[in-house]
Amino acid sequence: MANSKYEYVKSYEVDDEVFLPNFIVVQINGRGFKRFSQVHEFEKPNDEVALNLMNSCAICVSEEFPDVVFLYGFSDEYSFVFKKTSKFYQRRASKVESIIVSFFTSVYVMKWREFFPHKELRYSPSFHARVISCASIEVLQSYLLWRQTNCHTHNLHNTCLWELIKCGKTESEALELLRGTSKEEKNDLLFGNFEINYQKLNPMFRQGSCILKTEVIDIVKHRENGSPVRRLRKKSSIVHSKNIAGKCFWNNHTGLLKELGSFTNDIGKVEPDYVRSFQFKKILMPSTWIVIRIDGCHFHRFSDVHEFVKPNDKQALNLMNACAVAVVKEFPDIVFSYGVSDEYSFVLKNDSHFYQRQASEIVSAIVSLFTSIYITKWKDFFHQKELKYPPYFDGRAVCYPSVEILRDYLAWRQVDCHINNQYNTCFWELVKSGKSKSEAQNFLKGTQTGDKEKLLKQFGIDYHKLPAMFRQGSSIFWDKEDITMMQEKEKPGGNSLKRVIVEHCNIIEPSFWAAHPTILYR
């Protein structure tokens, strides 16, 4: 397929590879989960069902991505440790973290009904993700000790807090009472006032949950004579241990030794700032336009399994648009969004300080929320189709220094939309006419736009009369009339009505931007 004059914008994409021999750890945590747990009435201080849902999602990640060899989680947080030699998505931090958080989110929403059959999911949950680049096995050991120490510290505090609240204290009174208390004092409080032996509480609450892969002999099928065929395979299992960073625990698991290495010494304490210094931080350049582009992962297979109409499924595209509208409404710094097929680009204003311009926070929040909404809205668009497995997306952040280059980026995506759609329309018409897929590909090799238009006319199709959404993609932005309403909403009696527009139009032509001068500068 031909390249466009806008291809140069790809040069603004910056490499974010986590270089060997660093270990890759992806840490995810719930976005706004304090409110989420309140709205969904989770038990305090620990909801065992909610924790089991988190563990089940982590197991699915472990099984979906073989490079993830060790997992540790507590509360609304999970850490995913990749094998030392992993080449997962070329070790690109943005790809790795966005794929893990998107898949985890997808499974979380899909499994909600399994764990909470009598609780409606009232709004779409989402997660943050970040990459920790551990320079050595010792740094990894320190990281794990830090997270398990946090688990214990927070759980002990929260157990005391909620026992005090249950006995009549207000939350502020309970917090004041616990201020400055030591671990021993909290243990004494629980035992002396509430007859609770902290050490006998559920180890999942106190120690968090580990997920390990062990090799087991499994029956994979039966021969014609009925005899079983056994194969060695890896199975994920949940383990609770008092010290996951201890030499004894770690070195007793051969899989960890093989994939990650051994701990040579036990460590007693760790400085959190030391571990935080290994976070793979990418602060996006100030005063630039930030574009977050997300893409469906393996959506060719996903569209085949779910029998999407070829070359364009109107309902699937409308679902993508609905998700993008929800994301634009959730994050006010997004001023424009453009989507085609299984891809969407979100433009953040150039003076945005969203998440302090940390790439991982912005990308993961948008990808995770988009994924979550995709699952929750599936039935709105596919009433008769079951969602057969979790879809997921990857994401990246790119900065553009001027409006002109930003518009060239959007033009590049729209040109790509036209090229791909015209090709796919021809391809599927040829397949419908009886050609094999390889014959159709060979037939179209080297053809130009005019050749394809003539070919489609032979099938009775005027390409320019096809739905604009297929040819030009979808543009999403705030109605310029509603911007005034948004500015007035804080005033007494102000109209708080907000409306997001979805249009299918030519965004390459300057006339579009002249007609909507407030989009990028609202």
CSV table of N, CA and C in Angstrom, one decimal, residues 161-270:
chain,number,residue,atom,x,y,z
A,161,LEU,N,-8.5,0.3,62.2
A,161,LEU,CA,-9.4,1.4,61.9
A,161,LEU,C,-10.9,1.0,61.9
A,162,TRP,N,-11.1,-0.1,61.2
A,162,TRP,CA,-12.5,-0.6,61.0
A,162,TRP,C,-13.1,-1.2,62.3
A,163,GLU,N,-12.2,-1.8,63.1
A,163,GLU,CA,-12.8,-2.3,64.4
A,163,GLU,C,-13.2,-1.1,65.3
A,164,LEU,N,-12.4,0.0,65.2
A,164,LEU,CA,-12.7,1.2,66.0
A,164,LEU,C,-14.0,1.8,65.5
A,165,ILE,N,-14.2,1.8,64.2
A,165,ILE,CA,-15.4,2.4,63.6
A,165,ILE,C,-16.6,1.6,63.9
A,166,LYS,N,-16.4,0.2,63.9
A,166,LYS,CA,-17.6,-0.7,64.2
A,166,LYS,C,-18.0,-0.5,65.7
A,167,CYS,N,-17.1,-0.1,66.5
A,167,CYS,CA,-17.5,0.1,68.0
A,167,CYS,C,-17.9,1.5,68.3
A,168,GLY,N,-18.1,2.3,67.2
A,168,GLY,CA,-18.8,3.6,67.5
A,168,GLY,C,-17.9,4.8,67.2
A,169,LYS,N,-16.6,4.7,66.9
A,169,LYS,CA,-15.8,5.9,66.6
A,169,LYS,C,-16.1,6.4,65.2
A,170,THR,N,-16.0,7.7,65.0
A,170,THR,CA,-16.0,8.2,63.6
A,170,THR,C,-14.7,7.9,63.0
A,171,GLU,N,-14.7,8.0,61.6
A,171,GLU,CA,-13.4,7.7,60.9
A,171,GLU,C,-12.3,8.6,61.4
A,172,SER,N,-12.6,9.9,61.5
A,172,SER,CA,-11.6,10.9,61.9
A,172,SER,C,-11.1,10.6,63.3
A,173,GLU,N,-12.0,10.2,64.2
A,173,GLU,CA,-11.6,9.9,65.6
A,173,GLU,C,-10.7,8.6,65.6
A,174,ALA,N,-11.1,7.6,64.8
A,174,ALA,CA,-10.3,6.4,64.7
A,174,ALA,C,-8.9,6.7,64.2
A,175,LEU,N,-8.8,7.5,63.1
A,175,LEU,CA,-7.5,7.9,62.5
A,175,LEU,C,-6.7,8.6,63.5
A,176,GLU,N,-7.3,9.5,64.3
A,176,GLU,CA,-6.5,10.3,65.3
A,176,GLU,C,-6.0,9.4,66.4
A,177,LEU,N,-6.8,8.4,66.8
A,177,LEU,CA,-6.4,7.4,67.8
A,177,LEU,C,-5.2,6.6,67.3
A,178,LEU,N,-5.2,6.3,66.0
A,178,LEU,CA,-4.1,5.4,65.5
A,178,LEU,C,-2.9,6.2,65.1
A,179,ARG,N,-3.0,7.5,65.1
A,179,ARG,CA,-1.8,8.3,64.6
A,179,ARG,C,-0.6,8.0,65.4
A,180,GLY,N,0.5,7.7,64.8
A,180,GLY,CA,1.8,7.5,65.5
A,180,GLY,C,1.9,6.2,66.2
A,181,THR,N,0.9,5.3,66.2
A,181,THR,CA,1.0,4.0,66.9
A,181,THR,C,2.0,3.1,66.2
A,182,SER,N,2.7,2.3,67.0
A,182,SER,CA,3.6,1.3,66.4
A,182,SER,C,2.9,0.0,66.1
A,183,LYS,N,3.6,-0.9,65.4
A,183,LYS,CA,3.0,-2.2,65.0
A,183,LYS,C,2.5,-2.9,66.3
A,184,GLU,N,3.4,-2.9,67.3
A,184,GLU,CA,3.1,-3.6,68.6
A,184,GLU,C,1.8,-3.1,69.2
A,185,GLU,N,1.7,-1.7,69.2
A,185,GLU,CA,0.6,-1.1,69.8
A,185,GLU,C,-0.7,-1.4,69.1
A,186,LYS,N,-0.6,-1.5,67.8
A,186,LYS,CA,-1.8,-1.9,67.0
A,186,LYS,C,-2.2,-3.4,67.3
A,187,ASN,N,-1.2,-4.2,67.4
A,187,ASN,CA,-1.5,-5.6,67.8
A,187,ASN,C,-2.2,-5.7,69.2
A,188,ASP,N,-1.6,-4.9,70.1
A,188,ASP,CA,-2.2,-4.9,71.5
A,188,ASP,C,-3.6,-4.4,71.5
A,189,LEU,N,-3.9,-3.4,70.6
A,189,LEU,CA,-5.2,-2.8,70.5
A,189,LEU,C,-6.2,-3.8,70.0
A,190,LEU,N,-5.8,-4.6,69.0
A,190,LEU,CA,-6.7,-5.6,68.5
A,190,LEU,C,-7.0,-6.7,69.5
A,191,PHE,N,-6.0,-7.1,70.1
A,191,PHE,CA,-6.1,-8.3,71.1
A,191,PHE,C,-6.8,-7.8,72.4
A,192,GLY,N,-6.4,-6.7,72.9
A,192,GLY,CA,-6.9,-6.2,74.2
A,192,GLY,C,-8.4,-5.7,74.1
A,193,ASN,N,-8.7,-5.0,73.0
A,193,ASN,CA,-10.0,-4.4,72.9
A,193,ASN,C,-11.0,-5.2,72.1
A,194,PHE,N,-10.5,-6.0,71.2
A,194,PHE,CA,-11.5,-6.7,70.3
A,194,PHE,C,-11.2,-8.2,70.3
A,195,GLU,N,-10.3,-8.7,71.1
A,195,GLU,CA,-10.0,-10.2,71.2
A,195,GLU,C,-9.6,-10.8,69.8
A,196,ILE,N,-8.9,-10.0,69.1
A,196,ILE,CA,-8.5,-10.4,67.7
A,196,ILE,C,-7.0,-10.7,67.8
A,197,ASN,N,-6.6,-11.9,67.5
A,197,ASN,CA,-5.2,-12.2,67.3
A,197,ASN,C,-4.8,-12.0,65.8
A,198,TYR,N,-4.1,-10.9,65.6
A,198,TYR,CA,-3.8,-10.5,64.2
A,198,TYR,C,-3.2,-11.7,63.4
A,199,GLN,N,-2.3,-12.4,64.0
A,199,GLN,CA,-1.6,-13.5,63.3
A,199,GLN,C,-2.4,-14.6,62.9
A,200,LYS,N,-3.7,-14.7,63.4
A,200,LYS,CA,-4.6,-15.8,63.1
A,200,LYS,C,-5.6,-15.3,62.0
A,201,LEU,N,-5.5,-14.1,61.6
A,201,LEU,CA,-6.4,-13.6,60.5
A,201,LEU,C,-6.0,-14.3,59.2
A,202,ASN,N,-6.9,-14.3,58.2
A,202,ASN,CA,-6.7,-14.9,56.9
A,202,ASN,C,-5.3,-14.5,56.4
A,203,PRO,N,-4.4,-15.4,56.0
A,203,PRO,CA,-3.1,-15.1,55.5
A,203,PRO,C,-3.2,-14.2,54.2
A,204,MET,N,-4.3,-14.4,53.5
A,204,MET,CA,-4.4,-13.6,52.2
A,204,MET,C,-4.5,-12.1,52.6
A,205,PHE,N,-5.1,-11.8,53.7
A,205,PHE,CA,-5.2,-10.4,54.1
A,205,PHE,C,-3.9,-9.9,54.6
A,206,ARG,N,-3.2,-10.7,55.4
A,206,ARG,CA,-2.0,-10.3,56.1
A,206,ARG,C,-0.7,-10.3,55.2
A,207,GLN,N,-0.7,-11.3,54.3
A,207,GLN,CA,0.5,-11.6,53.5
A,207,GLN,C,0.4,-11.3,52.0
A,208,GLY,N,-0.8,-11.1,51.6
A,208,GLY,CA,-1.0,-11.0,50.1
A,208,GLY,C,-1.0,-12.3,49.5
A,209,SER,N,-1.1,-12.4,48.2
A,209,SER,CA,-1.2,-13.6,47.4
A,209,SER,C,-0.1,-13.7,46.3
A,210,CYS,N,0.6,-14.8,46.3
A,210,CYS,CA,1.6,-15.1,45.2
A,210,CYS,C,1.0,-16.1,44.2
A,211,ILE,N,1.3,-15.9,43.0
A,211,ILE,CA,0.9,-16.9,42.0
A,211,ILE,C,2.2,-17.4,41.3
A,212,LEU,N,2.4,-18.7,41.4
A,212,LEU,CA,3.5,-19.4,40.8
A,212,LEU,C,3.1,-20.3,39.7
A,213,LYS,N,4.0,-20.6,38.8
A,213,LYS,CA,3.8,-21.7,37.8
A,213,LYS,C,4.6,-22.9,38.2
A,214,THR,N,3.9,-24.0,38.3
A,214,THR,CA,4.6,-25.3,38.5
A,214,THR,C,4.3,-26.3,37.4
A,215,GLU,N,5.3,-27.2,37.2
A,215,GLU,CA,5.1,-28.1,36.1
A,215,GLU,C,4.3,-29.3,36.6
A,216,VAL,N,3.3,-29.7,35.9
A,216,VAL,CA,2.4,-30.8,36.3
A,216,VAL,C,2.2,-31.7,35.0
A,217,ILE,N,2.0,-33.0,35.3
A,217,ILE,CA,1.6,-33.9,34.2
A,217,ILE,C,0.1,-33.9,34.1
A,218,ASP,N,-0.4,-33.6,32.9
A,218,ASP,CA,-1.8,-33.4,32.7
A,218,ASP,C,-2.3,-34.2,31.5
A,219,ILE,N,-3.5,-34.7,31.5
A,219,ILE,CA,-4.1,-35.4,30.4
A,219,ILE,C,-4.6,-34.4,29.4
A,220,VAL,N,-4.0,-34.4,28.2
A,220,VAL,CA,-4.4,-33.4,27.2
A,220,VAL,C,-5.5,-34.0,26.2
A,221,LYS,N,-5.5,-35.3,26.0
A,221,LYS,CA,-6.5,-35.9,25.2
A,221,LYS,C,-6.5,-37.4,25.4
A,222,HIS,N,-7.4,-38.1,24.7
A,222,HIS,CA,-7.4,-39.6,24.8
A,222,HIS,C,-7.2,-40.2,23.4
A,223,ARG,N,-6.5,-41.3,23.3
A,223,ARG,CA,-6.3,-41.9,22.0
A,223,ARG,C,-7.6,-42.7,21.6
A,224,GLU,N,-7.6,-43.2,20.4
A,224,GLU,CA,-8.8,-43.9,19.9
A,224,GLU,C,-9.2,-45.1,20.8
A,225,ASN,N,-8.1,-45.7,21.4
A,225,ASN,CA,-8.4,-46.9,22.2
A,225,ASN,C,-8.8,-46.5,23.7
A,226,GLY,N,-8.8,-45.2,23.9
A,226,GLY,CA,-9.3,-44.7,25.2
A,226,GLY,C,-8.1,-44.4,26.2
A,227,SER,N,-6.9,-44.8,25.8
A,227,SER,CA,-5.8,-44.5,26.7
A,227,SER,C,-5.4,-43.0,26.7
A,228,PRO,N,-5.1,-42.5,27.9
A,228,PRO,CA,-4.8,-41.0,28.0
A,228,PRO,C,-3.5,-40.6,27.4
A,229,VAL,N,-3.4,-39.4,26.9
A,229,VAL,CA,-2.2,-38.8,26.4
A,229,VAL,C,-1.8,-37.8,27.4
A,230,ARG,N,-0.6,-38.0,28.1
A,230,ARG,CA,-0.2,-37.1,29.2
A,230,ARG,C,1.0,-36.2,28.7
A,231,ARG,N,0.9,-34.9,29.0
A,231,ARG,CA,1.9,-34.0,28.7
A,231,ARG,C,2.3,-33.2,29.9
A,232,LEU,N,3.6,-32.7,29.9
A,232,LEU,CA,4.0,-31.8,30.9
A,232,LEU,C,3.6,-30.4,30.6
A,233,ARG,N,2.9,-29.7,31.5
A,233,ARG,CA,2.5,-28.4,31.3
A,233,ARG,C,2.7,-27.5,32.6
A,234,LYS,N,2.6,-26.2,32.4
A,234,LYS,CA,2.8,-25.3,33.6
A,234,LYS,C,1.4,-24.9,34.0
A,235,LYS,N,1.2,-25.0,35.3
A,235,LYS,CA,-0.1,-24.7,35.9
A,235,LYS,C,0.1,-23.6,37.0
A,236,SER,N,-0.7,-22.6,37.0
A,236,SER,CA,-0.6,-21.5,37.9
A,236,SER,C,-1.4,-21.8,39.2
A,237,SER,N,-0.7,-21.5,40.3
A,237,SER,CA,-1.4,-21.8,41.6
A,237,SER,C,-1.1,-20.6,42.6
A,238,ILE,N,-2.0,-20.5,43.6
A,238,ILE,CA,-1.9,-19.4,44.5
A,238,ILE,C,-1.3,-19.9,45.8
A,239,VAL,N,-0.3,-19.1,46.3
A,239,VAL,CA,0.5,-19.4,47.5
A,239,VAL,C,0.5,-18.2,48.4
A,240,HIS,N,0.4,-18.5,49.7
A,240,HIS,CA,0.5,-17.4,50.7
A,240,HIS,C,1.7,-17.7,51.5
A,241,SER,N,2.6,-16.7,51.6
A,241,SER,CA,3.9,-16.9,52.3
A,241,SER,C,4.2,-15.7,53.2
A,242,LYS,N,4.8,-15.9,54.3
A,242,LYS,CA,5.1,-14.8,55.2
A,242,LYS,C,6.1,-13.9,54.7
A,243,ASN,N,7.1,-14.4,53.9
A,243,ASN,CA,8.2,-13.6,53.4
A,243,ASN,C,8.5,-14.1,52.0
A,244,ILE,N,7.9,-13.4,51.0
A,244,ILE,CA,8.1,-13.8,49.6
A,244,ILE,C,9.5,-13.3,49.1
A,245,ALA,N,10.1,-12.4,49.8
A,245,ALA,CA,11.5,-12.0,49.5
A,245,ALA,C,12.5,-12.8,50.2
A,246,GLY,N,12.1,-13.8,51.0
A,246,GLY,CA,13.1,-14.6,51.7
A,246,GLY,C,13.8,-15.6,50.9
A,247,LYS,N,15.1,-15.8,51.2
A,247,LYS,CA,15.9,-16.8,50.4
A,247,LYS,C,15.2,-18.2,50.4
A,248,CYS,N,14.7,-18.6,51.6
A,248,CYS,CA,14.2,-19.9,51.7
A,248,CYS,C,13.0,-20.1,50.8
A,249,PHE,N,12.0,-19.1,50.8
A,249,PHE,CA,10.8,-19.3,50.0
A,249,PHE,C,11.2,-19.3,48.5
A,250,TRP,N,12.0,-18.3,48.1
A,250,TRP,CA,12.3,-18.1,46.7
A,250,TRP,C,13.1,-19.3,46.2
A,251,ASN,N,14.1,-19.8,46.9
A,251,ASN,CA,15.0,-20.8,46.4
A,251,ASN,C,14.4,-22.2,46.4
A,252,ASN,N,13.2,-22.3,47.1
A,252,ASN,CA,12.5,-23.6,47.1
A,252,ASN,C,11.7,-23.8,45.9
A,253,HIS,N,11.6,-22.8,45.0
A,253,HIS,CA,10.8,-22.9,43.8
A,253,HIS,C,11.7,-22.9,42.6
A,254,THR,N,11.8,-24.1,42.0
A,254,THR,CA,12.8,-24.3,40.9
A,254,THR,C,12.5,-23.4,39.7
A,255,GLY,N,11.2,-23.2,39.4
A,255,GLY,CA,10.8,-22.3,38.3
A,255,GLY,C,11.3,-20.9,38.4
A,256,LEU,N,11.2,-20.4,39.7
A,256,LEU,CA,11.7,-19.0,39.9
A,256,LEU,C,13.3,-19.0,39.7
A,257,LEU,N,13.9,-20.0,40.2
A,257,LEU,CA,15.4,-20.0,40.1
A,257,LEU,C,15.8,-20.1,38.6
A,258,LYS,N,15.1,-20.9,37.8
A,258,LYS,CA,15.4,-21.0,36.4
A,258,LYS,C,15.1,-19.7,35.6
A,259,GLU,N,14.0,-19.1,35.9
A,259,GLU,CA,13.6,-17.9,35.1
A,259,GLU,C,14.1,-16.6,35.6
A,260,LEU,N,14.4,-16.5,36.9
A,260,LEU,CA,14.8,-15.2,37.5
A,260,LEU,C,16.1,-15.2,38.2
A,261,GLY,N,16.5,-16.4,38.7
A,261,GLY,CA,17.7,-16.4,39.5
A,261,GLY,C,17.5,-16.6,41.0
A,262,SER,N,18.5,-16.7,41.8
A,262,SER,CA,18.4,-17.0,43.2
A,262,SER,C,18.7,-15.8,44.0
A,263,PHE,N,18.1,-15.8,45.2
A,263,PHE,CA,18.4,-14.8,46.3
A,263,PHE,C,19.6,-15.3,47.1
A,264,THR,N,20.6,-14.6,47.2
A,264,THR,CA,21.8,-15.1,47.9
A,264,THR,C,21.7,-14.7,49.4
A,265,ASN,N,21.0,-13.7,49.8
A,265,ASN,CA,20.9,-13.3,51.2
A,265,ASN,C,19.5,-12.9,51.5
A,266,ASP,N,19.2,-13.0,52.8
A,266,ASP,CA,17.9,-12.4,53.3
A,266,ASP,C,18.1,-10.9,53.6
A,267,ILE,N,17.1,-10.1,53.4
A,267,ILE,CA,17.2,-8.7,53.7
A,267,ILE,C,16.1,-8.4,54.7
A,268,GLY,N,16.4,-7.5,55.7
A,268,GLY,CA,15.5,-7.2,56.8
A,268,GLY,C,14.6,-6.0,56.5
A,269,LYS,N,15.1,-5.0,55.8
A,269,LYS,CA,14.3,-3.8,55.5
A,269,LYS,C,14.7,-3.2,54.2
A,270,VAL,N,13.9,-2.3,53.7
A,270,VAL,CA,14.2,-1.7,52.4
A,270,VAL,C,13.7,-0.3,52.5
